[in-house]
């Protein structure tokens, strides 16, 4: 696939500075781009790389345009425009409509004739598969599931009974959607499973990463609103609710009944304790434990950067003696009559 | 499925206050319950919600009964009784006995005629599948495996050679049981795999969550005693031993040769360092690193709650200077002749 | 399988002290070994167990040999020699050459006649499977994949389009190699997926654990050099590069564009922040957050060991007041005229 700069400028409403007949057929990073490739500049700190890039054209914003020596496409949002150009240059492979002869489809399942069902897929009773949906190889769709139009289950996806997946949502291999939540009643020393009778409702335009697991609700439903993007190996406990356009990086874990607002960005390996609410527009940096509600937009953190093991052991030893430090500091304050504002309200004994 | 309050009272030995002919057909939370639903009160702090609930009946203990305005079922263990009622109202779908024609069964595998084997399941040589066991779609059972009666592999479960799974144990999709442990011998700069010749032995009444992995032992076996409940995406290293009725929340990781006692509760994302023992009746809160043996029952923690990123950066900077703090405090103590009990035995230079 | 000590000595170039006709048929730990088993001593601290072991022979180094009462095989690298003996005693089951009739193979895929393709495997167009490779049951190999000779995909492995897997590499069930990386461009409140057009290149002699996920590069490739060993449930983000002979324990997470050097040892549940470089010969202990580049070989840590919940709560409260501590300490220093070297350069106001 090859496109001229003129076509790109027209299609994406960009100002082109350069030869409209020059053509691109690939994408590349700024530093290693070569003739025929399109690249982009989103981070002004990389502006110095503009002079030396070999790319045929750079997508950038108006403020950076003068720093470029070659052709540029000026866009209000260079990263998004670049993403759309890349999608044109690298079109997705199209899966043919129809059901592979090896698939096992329940008699009363409704599979749209324009949908694709791959080898060894299983589709249960009363399940509905919408137009142009892709049910990849080895997927298991249990009974009573609703798969809306243009959903793509890449392959090897498990969707348990009664789950609903909104239009255009993409699910990657190994994801398990709608497994029973982890709920038990103690009876003597035994743990008695509590039936999990809610479901999982996933909105349109979501992405669910590889080997991510989303548990069905205990009584009410687990909900992902539209545009939620979950990376790989995320665990969403029962009855969580995730707001629209929130993104979570890999290996995040949400306990049960967590509510996350809209447009949040949750870093990798973050853990969120059960029954908490996080408001809209919160960012949490990686490896943070969220154990209290967050009610103000902003950035939150909780990870301590690594040190050499020798330094770290000393720091941990000091940390473990903080109680003693506090007492000693209070004693010195008493001995010297020092009493700062910072001392007020401290409980150091 | 609908049941009368009278039936429930008799079947579960509860005292009923209310109309024995009233009927319920669903479960609901206290706050959002409606006519026809049964709910429960286990947490006395929610007692105030009793007055306003629309539930047809509330399962609760004797102490809370007087606070209710509607019908109640008085139970010694309301949560467990509620769980049993829920299991009656929402019976599990029954899988028919028999082997799906697409399944691949080794000639010398023994599958009980009352067992269910789903589409595309593979069962290896010398494997034994017990009465009423469910081998869900796409499961892979290697050779020499023992699956006892009433085991349920929901689907897409991998059970490697020689593993034993006890009666009534439930395994969710994507779980891998008996993969080789991670063991290498260093030889120059290369890592030479050490054959892992132990197996995995899982007791009765266990649950293994979706995409959880349990490695086979290096020489001896990895063991889960009866009633162990593992949530999703847990990793159990080779040669671990987990005591009866212990529960672990999602994303827990156990290194090799960890021993966990009976009736422990391990919170989400906890990591346990190899070769440690944890005694019976230990609770570990989420995101804790356990790197020393635990020999006393009780609750253990190790996670630091998130702060705003700005506050957190200051705290981390202070933490990284703890060594300097300690030296400065000692200097002040020397200068002022202050010497508290807390100073004894500190090594602050 | 049974072997004489004489055979072992000759085959592995060991000095044998003991009866060359004595035979072994199993491996065992030092403490629980029995007649007929071979064991090894790698850790000198266990030397005292030598006197009482019931093993038929112990593999050990020259320094420990005199402490043994029974037969010994003296090896320069006892652990590696033991691993090789174990591999002899427990030979891998051999999968027959040929394609299972249920497998779905694209017409223009090239599968070597000596390769094994298991039940329900799918192999896409233009994919090449090398000599003696094993494509286990339920594996999905998309189009344009290269699987070199003697690769073993144990079963249920997903390999996405264009991925290359080097000779003798082993991949365990549930692994997903080459799923799209997690890359989005913000456009208003929506997150627009950025096409991920790189691939994954895995060198020879690697191991990829169960349910591990390795994302394809955004533009360039994600790369594992030769001999990399990844345990279960690891997440490797797009464009990471992992050096030869590096090992990572379970549940490690690498954000995008991380570079890890050669011969590194990364402990369980370690998280590495995006775009960082770690040099060769680095060890990181478990549960550490690496958020800065590491440029010197050595051991790095960042986890704080658990305490009883009561103690921990006090320590966290102290930690959260470190800022106040610092101000109070500075005040006391001013009041007493104490000014140690440690105070220099501190910013305590």
CSV table of N, CA and C in Angstrom, one decimal, chain C residues 151-283:
chain,number,residue,atom,x,y,z
C,151,UNK,N,11.8,-26.5,17.8
C,151,UNK,CA,11.0,-25.7,18.7
C,151,UNK,C,9.9,-26.6,19.3
C,152,UNK,N,9.5,-26.3,20.6
C,152,UNK,CA,8.4,-27.1,21.2
C,152,UNK,C,7.3,-26.1,21.7
C,153,UNK,N,6.2,-26.1,21.1
C,153,UNK,CA,5.0,-25.4,21.6
C,153,UNK,C,4.2,-26.5,22.3
C,154,UNK,N,4.2,-26.4,23.7
C,154,UNK,CA,3.7,-27.6,24.4
C,154,UNK,C,2.2,-27.8,24.1
C,155,UNK,N,1.5,-26.7,23.9
C,155,UNK,CA,0.1,-26.9,23.6
C,155,UNK,C,-0.6,-25.5,23.9
C,156,UNK,N,-1.7,-25.2,23.1
C,156,UNK,CA,-2.4,-24.0,23.4
C,156,UNK,C,-1.6,-22.8,23.4
C,157,UNK,N,-0.7,-22.7,22.5
C,157,UNK,CA,0.2,-21.5,22.4
C,157,UNK,C,-0.4,-20.7,21.2
C,158,UNK,N,-0.4,-19.4,21.4
C,158,UNK,CA,-0.8,-18.5,20.3
C,158,UNK,C,0.4,-17.7,19.8
C,159,UNK,N,0.7,-17.8,18.5
C,159,UNK,CA,1.8,-17.1,17.8
C,159,UNK,C,1.2,-16.3,16.7
C,160,UNK,N,1.3,-15.0,16.9
C,160,UNK,CA,0.6,-14.1,15.9
C,160,UNK,C,1.5,-13.9,14.7
C,161,UNK,N,0.9,-13.2,13.7
C,161,UNK,CA,1.5,-13.1,12.3
C,161,UNK,C,2.9,-12.6,12.3
C,162,UNK,N,3.7,-13.2,11.6
C,162,UNK,CA,5.1,-12.7,11.3
C,162,UNK,C,6.1,-12.9,12.4
C,163,UNK,N,5.7,-13.6,13.5
C,163,UNK,CA,6.6,-13.8,14.6
C,163,UNK,C,7.7,-14.9,14.2
C,164,UNK,N,8.9,-14.7,14.7
C,164,UNK,CA,9.9,-15.7,14.4
C,164,UNK,C,10.4,-16.4,15.8
C,165,UNK,N,10.4,-17.7,15.8
C,165,UNK,CA,10.8,-18.4,17.0
C,165,UNK,C,12.0,-19.2,16.7
C,166,UNK,N,13.1,-19.0,17.5
C,166,UNK,CA,14.4,-19.7,17.2
C,166,UNK,C,14.5,-21.1,17.6
C,167,UNK,N,15.4,-21.8,17.1
C,167,UNK,CA,15.6,-23.2,17.2
C,167,UNK,C,15.6,-23.6,18.7
C,168,UNK,N,14.9,-24.8,19.0
C,168,UNK,CA,15.0,-25.4,20.3
C,168,UNK,C,14.2,-24.6,21.4
C,169,UNK,N,13.6,-23.5,21.0
C,169,UNK,CA,12.9,-22.7,22.0
C,169,UNK,C,11.6,-23.4,22.4
C,170,UNK,N,11.3,-23.3,23.7
C,170,UNK,CA,10.2,-24.0,24.3
C,170,UNK,C,9.1,-23.0,24.8
C,171,UNK,N,7.9,-23.2,24.4
C,171,UNK,CA,6.8,-22.3,24.8
C,171,UNK,C,5.7,-23.1,25.5
C,172,UNK,N,5.3,-22.6,26.7
C,172,UNK,CA,4.3,-23.3,27.5
C,172,UNK,C,2.9,-22.9,27.2
C,173,UNK,N,1.9,-23.7,27.7
C,173,UNK,CA,0.5,-23.4,27.4
C,173,UNK,C,0.0,-22.0,27.8
C,174,UNK,N,-0.8,-21.5,27.0
C,174,UNK,CA,-1.4,-20.2,27.3
C,174,UNK,C,-0.6,-19.0,26.9
C,175,UNK,N,0.6,-19.2,26.5
C,175,UNK,CA,1.4,-18.0,26.1
C,175,UNK,C,0.9,-17.4,24.8
C,176,UNK,N,1.0,-16.1,24.8
C,176,UNK,CA,0.5,-15.3,23.6
C,176,UNK,C,1.7,-14.5,23.1
C,177,UNK,N,2.2,-14.8,21.9
C,177,UNK,CA,3.4,-14.2,21.4
C,177,UNK,C,3.0,-13.4,20.2
C,178,UNK,N,3.2,-12.1,20.3
C,178,UNK,CA,3.0,-11.2,19.1
C,178,UNK,C,1.6,-10.6,19.1
C,179,UNK,N,0.9,-10.5,20.2
C,179,UNK,CA,-0.3,-9.7,20.2
C,179,UNK,C,0.1,-8.2,20.1
C,180,UNK,N,-0.9,-7.4,19.7
C,180,UNK,CA,-0.6,-6.0,19.4
C,180,UNK,C,-0.2,-5.4,20.7
C,181,UNK,N,0.8,-4.5,20.7
C,181,UNK,CA,1.2,-3.7,21.8
C,181,UNK,C,0.1,-2.7,22.2
C,182,UNK,N,0.2,-2.1,23.4
C,182,UNK,CA,-0.8,-1.2,23.9
C,182,UNK,C,-0.4,0.2,23.6
C,183,UNK,N,-0.9,0.7,22.5
C,183,UNK,CA,-0.5,2.0,22.1
C,183,UNK,C,-1.7,2.8,21.5
C,184,UNK,N,-1.9,3.9,22.1
C,184,UNK,CA,-3.1,4.7,21.7
C,184,UNK,C,-2.6,6.2,21.5
C,185,UNK,N,-3.3,6.9,20.6
C,185,UNK,CA,-3.2,8.3,20.5
C,185,UNK,C,-4.5,9.0,21.1
C,186,UNK,N,-4.3,10.0,21.9
C,186,UNK,CA,-5.5,10.6,22.5
C,186,UNK,C,-6.1,11.5,21.4
C,187,UNK,N,-7.4,11.5,21.3
C,187,UNK,CA,-8.1,12.3,20.4
C,187,UNK,C,-9.4,12.8,21.1
C,188,UNK,N,-9.4,14.0,21.7
C,188,UNK,CA,-10.5,14.3,22.6
C,188,UNK,C,-10.4,13.4,23.8
C,189,UNK,N,-11.5,12.9,24.2
C,189,UNK,CA,-11.4,11.9,25.3
C,189,UNK,C,-11.3,10.5,24.9
C,190,UNK,N,-11.3,10.3,23.5
C,190,UNK,CA,-11.2,8.9,23.0
C,190,UNK,C,-9.7,8.5,22.9
C,191,UNK,N,-9.5,7.2,22.9
C,191,UNK,CA,-8.2,6.6,22.7
C,191,UNK,C,-8.2,5.9,21.4
C,192,UNK,N,-7.4,6.4,20.5
C,192,UNK,CA,-7.4,5.8,19.1
C,192,UNK,C,-6.2,4.8,19.0
C,193,UNK,N,-6.5,3.6,18.7
C,193,UNK,CA,-5.4,2.6,18.6
C,193,UNK,C,-4.4,3.0,17.6
C,194,UNK,N,-3.1,2.9,17.9
C,194,UNK,CA,-2.0,3.1,16.9
C,194,UNK,C,-1.6,1.7,16.4
C,195,UNK,N,-1.7,1.5,15.1
C,195,UNK,CA,-1.4,0.2,14.5
C,195,UNK,C,0.0,-0.3,15.0
C,196,UNK,N,0.1,-1.5,15.4
C,196,UNK,CA,1.4,-2.1,15.9
C,196,UNK,C,2.0,-3.0,14.8
C,197,UNK,N,2.9,-2.4,14.0
C,197,UNK,CA,3.3,-3.1,12.8
C,197,UNK,C,4.7,-3.8,13.0
C,198,UNK,N,5.3,-3.7,14.1
C,198,UNK,CA,6.5,-4.5,14.4
C,198,UNK,C,6.1,-6.0,14.6
C,199,UNK,N,7.1,-6.8,15.0
C,199,UNK,CA,6.9,-8.2,15.2
C,199,UNK,C,7.6,-8.6,16.5
C,200,UNK,N,7.7,-9.9,16.7
C,200,UNK,CA,8.4,-10.4,17.9
C,200,UNK,C,9.5,-11.4,17.3
C,201,UNK,N,10.7,-11.3,17.7
C,201,UNK,CA,11.8,-12.1,17.2
C,201,UNK,C,12.4,-12.8,18.5
C,202,UNK,N,12.2,-14.1,18.5
C,202,UNK,CA,12.7,-14.9,19.7
C,202,UNK,C,13.9,-15.7,19.3
C,203,UNK,N,15.0,-15.6,20.0
C,203,UNK,CA,16.2,-16.4,19.6
C,203,UNK,C,16.1,-17.9,19.9
C,204,UNK,N,17.2,-18.6,19.7
C,204,UNK,CA,17.2,-20.0,20.0
C,204,UNK,C,17.4,-20.3,21.5
C,205,UNK,N,16.9,-21.4,21.9
C,205,UNK,CA,17.2,-21.9,23.3
C,205,UNK,C,16.5,-21.1,24.3
C,206,UNK,N,15.4,-20.4,24.0
C,206,UNK,CA,14.6,-19.6,25.0
C,206,UNK,C,13.6,-20.5,25.6
C,207,UNK,N,13.0,-20.1,26.7
C,207,UNK,CA,11.8,-20.7,27.3
C,207,UNK,C,10.8,-19.6,27.6
C,208,UNK,N,9.6,-19.8,27.3
C,208,UNK,CA,8.5,-18.9,27.5
C,208,UNK,C,7.4,-19.6,28.4
C,209,UNK,N,7.2,-19.0,29.6
C,209,UNK,CA,6.3,-19.7,30.5
C,209,UNK,C,4.8,-19.7,30.2
C,210,UNK,N,4.1,-20.4,31.0
C,210,UNK,CA,2.6,-20.5,30.8
C,210,UNK,C,1.9,-19.2,31.0
C,211,UNK,N,1.0,-18.8,30.1
C,211,UNK,CA,0.2,-17.6,30.2
C,211,UNK,C,1.1,-16.3,30.2
C,212,UNK,N,2.3,-16.5,29.7
C,212,UNK,CA,3.1,-15.3,29.5
C,212,UNK,C,2.7,-14.6,28.2
C,213,UNK,N,2.8,-13.3,28.1
C,213,UNK,CA,2.4,-12.5,26.9
C,213,UNK,C,3.6,-11.6,26.5
C,214,UNK,N,3.8,-11.7,25.2
C,214,UNK,CA,4.9,-10.9,24.6
C,214,UNK,C,4.3,-10.1,23.5
C,215,UNK,N,4.3,-8.8,23.6
C,215,UNK,CA,3.6,-8.0,22.6
C,215,UNK,C,4.5,-7.7,21.4
C,216,UNK,N,4.0,-7.6,20.3
C,216,UNK,CA,4.7,-7.2,19.1
C,216,UNK,C,5.1,-5.7,19.1
C,217,UNK,N,6.1,-5.3,18.4
C,217,UNK,CA,6.6,-4.0,18.5
C,217,UNK,C,5.6,-3.0,17.8
C,218,UNK,N,5.7,-1.7,18.1
C,218,UNK,CA,4.9,-0.7,17.5
C,218,UNK,C,5.3,-0.5,16.1
C,219,UNK,N,6.6,-0.3,15.9
C,219,UNK,CA,7.1,-0.1,14.5
C,219,UNK,C,8.3,-1.1,14.3
C,220,UNK,N,9.3,-1.1,15.2
C,220,UNK,CA,10.3,-2.0,15.1
C,220,UNK,C,9.9,-3.3,16.0
C,221,UNK,N,10.8,-4.2,16.2
C,221,UNK,CA,10.4,-5.5,16.7
C,221,UNK,C,10.7,-5.6,18.2
C,222,UNK,N,10.0,-6.4,18.9
C,222,UNK,CA,10.3,-6.9,20.3
C,222,UNK,C,11.2,-8.1,20.1
C,223,UNK,N,12.3,-8.1,20.9
C,223,UNK,CA,13.4,-9.1,20.7
C,223,UNK,C,13.8,-9.8,21.9
C,224,UNK,N,13.8,-11.1,21.9
C,224,UNK,CA,14.5,-11.9,22.9
C,224,UNK,C,15.7,-12.5,22.3
C,225,UNK,N,16.8,-12.3,22.9
C,225,UNK,CA,18.1,-12.9,22.3
C,225,UNK,C,18.1,-14.4,22.8
C,226,UNK,N,19.2,-15.0,22.4
C,226,UNK,CA,19.3,-16.5,22.7
C,226,UNK,C,19.3,-16.8,24.1
C,227,UNK,N,18.7,-17.9,24.5
C,227,UNK,CA,18.8,-18.4,25.8
C,227,UNK,C,18.0,-17.7,26.9
C,228,UNK,N,17.1,-16.8,26.5
C,228,UNK,CA,16.3,-16.1,27.5
C,228,UNK,C,15.3,-17.0,28.1
C,229,UNK,N,15.2,-17.0,29.4
C,229,UNK,CA,14.2,-17.9,30.1
C,229,UNK,C,13.2,-17.0,30.8
C,230,UNK,N,11.9,-17.1,30.4
C,230,UNK,CA,10.8,-16.4,31.0
C,230,UNK,C,9.9,-17.4,31.7
C,231,UNK,N,9.6,-17.1,33.0
C,231,UNK,CA,8.7,-18.0,33.8
C,231,UNK,C,7.3,-17.6,33.4
C,232,UNK,N,6.3,-18.1,34.1
C,232,UNK,CA,4.9,-18.0,33.9
C,232,UNK,C,4.4,-16.5,34.1
C,233,UNK,N,3.3,-16.2,33.4
C,233,UNK,CA,2.6,-14.9,33.6
C,233,UNK,C,3.4,-13.7,33.6
C,234,UNK,N,4.4,-13.7,32.7
C,234,UNK,CA,5.2,-12.5,32.5
C,234,UNK,C,4.6,-11.7,31.4
C,235,UNK,N,4.7,-10.4,31.5
C,235,UNK,CA,4.2,-9.5,30.4
C,235,UNK,C,5.4,-8.7,29.9
C,236,UNK,N,5.6,-8.8,28.6
C,236,UNK,CA,6.7,-8.1,27.9
C,236,UNK,C,6.0,-7.1,27.0
C,237,UNK,N,6.2,-5.8,27.2
C,237,UNK,CA,5.6,-4.8,26.4
C,237,UNK,C,6.2,-4.6,25.0
C,238,UNK,N,5.6,-3.8,24.2
C,238,UNK,CA,6.1,-3.7,22.8
C,238,UNK,C,7.5,-3.0,22.8
C,239,UNK,N,8.3,-3.6,21.9
C,239,UNK,CA,9.6,-3.0,21.7
C,239,UNK,C,10.6,-3.2,22.8
C,240,UNK,N,10.4,-4.1,23.7
C,240,UNK,CA,11.4,-4.5,24.7
C,240,UNK,C,12.5,-5.3,23.9
C,241,UNK,N,13.6,-5.3,24.5
C,241,UNK,CA,14.7,-6.1,24.0
C,241,UNK,C,15.4,-6.8,25.2
C,242,UNK,N,15.5,-8.1,25.2
C,242,UNK,CA,16.0,-8.8,26.4
C,242,UNK,C,17.3,-9.6,26.0
C,243,UNK,N,18.4,-9.3,26.7
C,243,UNK,CA,19.7,-9.8,26.3
C,243,UNK,C,19.8,-11.3,26.6
C,244,UNK,N,20.8,-11.9,25.9
C,244,UNK,CA,21.0,-13.3,26.0
C,244,UNK,C,21.2,-13.9,27.4
C,245,UNK,N,20.6,-15.0,27.6
C,245,UNK,CA,20.7,-15.8,28.9
C,245,UNK,C,20.2,-15.0,30.1
C,246,UNK,N,19.4,-14.1,29.9
C,246,UNK,CA,18.7,-13.4,31.0
C,246,UNK,C,17.5,-14.3,31.4
C,247,UNK,N,17.3,-14.4,32.8
C,247,UNK,CA,16.1,-15.2,33.3
C,247,UNK,C,15.2,-14.2,34.1
C,248,UNK,N,13.9,-14.4,33.9
C,248,UNK,CA,12.9,-13.7,34.7
C,248,UNK,C,12.0,-14.6,35.4
C,249,UNK,N,11.8,-14.4,36.7
C,249,UNK,CA,10.8,-15.3,37.5
C,249,UNK,C,9.4,-14.8,37.2
C,250,UNK,N,8.5,-15.5,37.7
C,250,UNK,CA,7.1,-15.3,37.3
C,250,UNK,C,6.5,-14.0,37.6
C,251,UNK,N,5.6,-13.5,36.9
C,251,UNK,CA,4.8,-12.3,37.1
C,251,UNK,C,5.5,-11.0,37.0
C,252,UNK,N,6.7,-11.1,36.3
C,252,UNK,CA,7.4,-9.8,36.0
C,252,UNK,C,6.6,-9.1,34.9
C,253,UNK,N,6.7,-7.7,35.0
C,253,UNK,CA,6.0,-6.9,34.0
C,253,UNK,C,7.0,-5.9,33.4
C,254,UNK,N,7.2,-5.9,32.1
C,254,UNK,CA,8.0,-4.9,31.5
C,254,UNK,C,7.1,-4.0,30.7
C,255,UNK,N,7.2,-2.7,30.9
C,255,UNK,CA,6.5,-1.7,30.1
C,255,UNK,C,7.1,-1.7,28.7
C,256,UNK,N,6.7,-0.8,27.8
C,256,UNK,CA,7.2,-0.8,26.5
C,256,UNK,C,8.6,-0.3,26.4
C,257,UNK,N,9.4,-0.7,25.4
C,257,UNK,CA,10.7,-0.2,25.1
C,257,UNK,C,11.7,-0.3,26.2
C,258,UNK,N,11.6,-1.3,27.0
C,258,UNK,CA,12.6,-1.6,28.1
C,258,UNK,C,13.7,-2.4,27.4
C,259,UNK,N,14.9,-2.1,27.8
C,259,UNK,CA,16.1,-2.9,27.3
C,259,UNK,C,16.7,-3.5,28.6
C,260,UNK,N,16.8,-4.9,28.6
C,260,UNK,CA,17.4,-5.6,29.7
C,260,UNK,C,18.7,-6.2,29.1
C,261,UNK,N,19.8,-6.2,29.8
C,261,UNK,CA,21.0,-6.7,29.3
C,261,UNK,C,21.1,-8.2,29.3
C,262,UNK,N,22.3,-8.7,29.1
C,262,UNK,CA,22.6,-10.1,29.1
C,262,UNK,C,22.8,-10.6,30.5
C,263,UNK,N,22.5,-11.9,30.7
C,263,UNK,CA,22.8,-12.6,31.9
C,263,UNK,C,22.2,-11.9,33.2
C,264,UNK,N,21.1,-11.2,33.0
C,264,UNK,CA,20.4,-10.6,34.2
C,264,UNK,C,19.5,-11.7,34.8
C,265,UNK,N,19.2,-11.5,36.1
C,265,UNK,CA,18.3,-12.3,36.8
C,265,UNK,C,17.2,-11.4,37.4
C,266,UNK,N,16.0,-11.5,37.0
C,266,UNK,CA,14.9,-10.6,37.4
C,266,UNK,C,14.0,-11.4,38.3
C,267,UNK,N,13.8,-11.0,39.5
C,267,UNK,CA,13.0,-11.7,40.5
C,267,UNK,C,11.5,-11.6,40.2
C,268,UNK,N,10.7,-12.4,40.9
C,268,UNK,CA,9.3,-12.5,40.7
C,268,UNK,C,8.6,-11.1,41.0
C,269,UNK,N,7.6,-10.8,40.1
C,269,UNK,CA,6.7,-9.6,40.3
C,269,UNK,C,7.5,-8.3,40.2
C,270,UNK,N,8.7,-8.3,39.7
C,270,UNK,CA,9.4,-7.1,39.5
C,270,UNK,C,8.6,-6.3,38.4
C,271,UNK,N,8.5,-5.0,38.5
C,271,UNK,CA,8.0,-4.1,37.4
C,271,UNK,C,9.0,-3.2,36.9
C,272,UNK,N,9.2,-3.1,35.6
C,272,UNK,CA,10.2,-2.2,35.0
C,272,UNK,C,9.4,-1.2,34.2
C,273,UNK,N,9.7,0.1,34.5
C,273,UNK,CA,9.0,1.2,33.8
C,273,UNK,C,9.5,1.4,32.4
C,274,UNK,N,8.7,1.9,31.6
C,274,UNK,CA,9.0,2.0,30.1
C,274,UNK,C,10.2,2.8,29.8
C,275,UNK,N,10.8,2.4,28.7
C,275,UNK,CA,11.9,3.2,28.0
C,275,UNK,C,13.2,3.2,28.9
C,276,UNK,N,13.3,2.3,29.8
C,276,UNK,CA,14.6,2.2,30.6
C,276,UNK,C,15.5,1.2,30.1
C,277,UNK,N,16.8,1.4,30.4
C,277,UNK,CA,17.8,0.4,30.1
C,277,UNK,C,18.4,-0.2,31.3
C,278,UNK,N,18.6,-1.5,31.3
C,278,UNK,CA,19.3,-2.2,32.4
C,278,UNK,C,20.5,-2.9,31.8
C,279,UNK,N,21.7,-2.7,32.4
C,279,UNK,CA,22.9,-3.2,31.8
C,279,UNK,C,23.0,-4.7,32.0
C,280,UNK,N,24.1,-5.3,31.4
C,280,UNK,CA,24.3,-6.7,31.6
C,280,UNK,C,24.6,-7.0,33.1
C,281,UNK,N,24.3,-8.3,33.4
C,281,UNK,CA,24.8,-8.8,34.7
C,281,UNK,C,24.1,-8.1,35.9
C,282,UNK,N,22.9,-7.8,35.8
C,282,UNK,CA,22.1,-7.2,36.9
C,282,UNK,C,21.2,-8.2,37.5
C,283,UNK,N,21.1,-8.2,38.8
C,283,UNK,CA,20.1,-9.0,39.5
C,283,UNK,C,19.1,-8.1,40.2
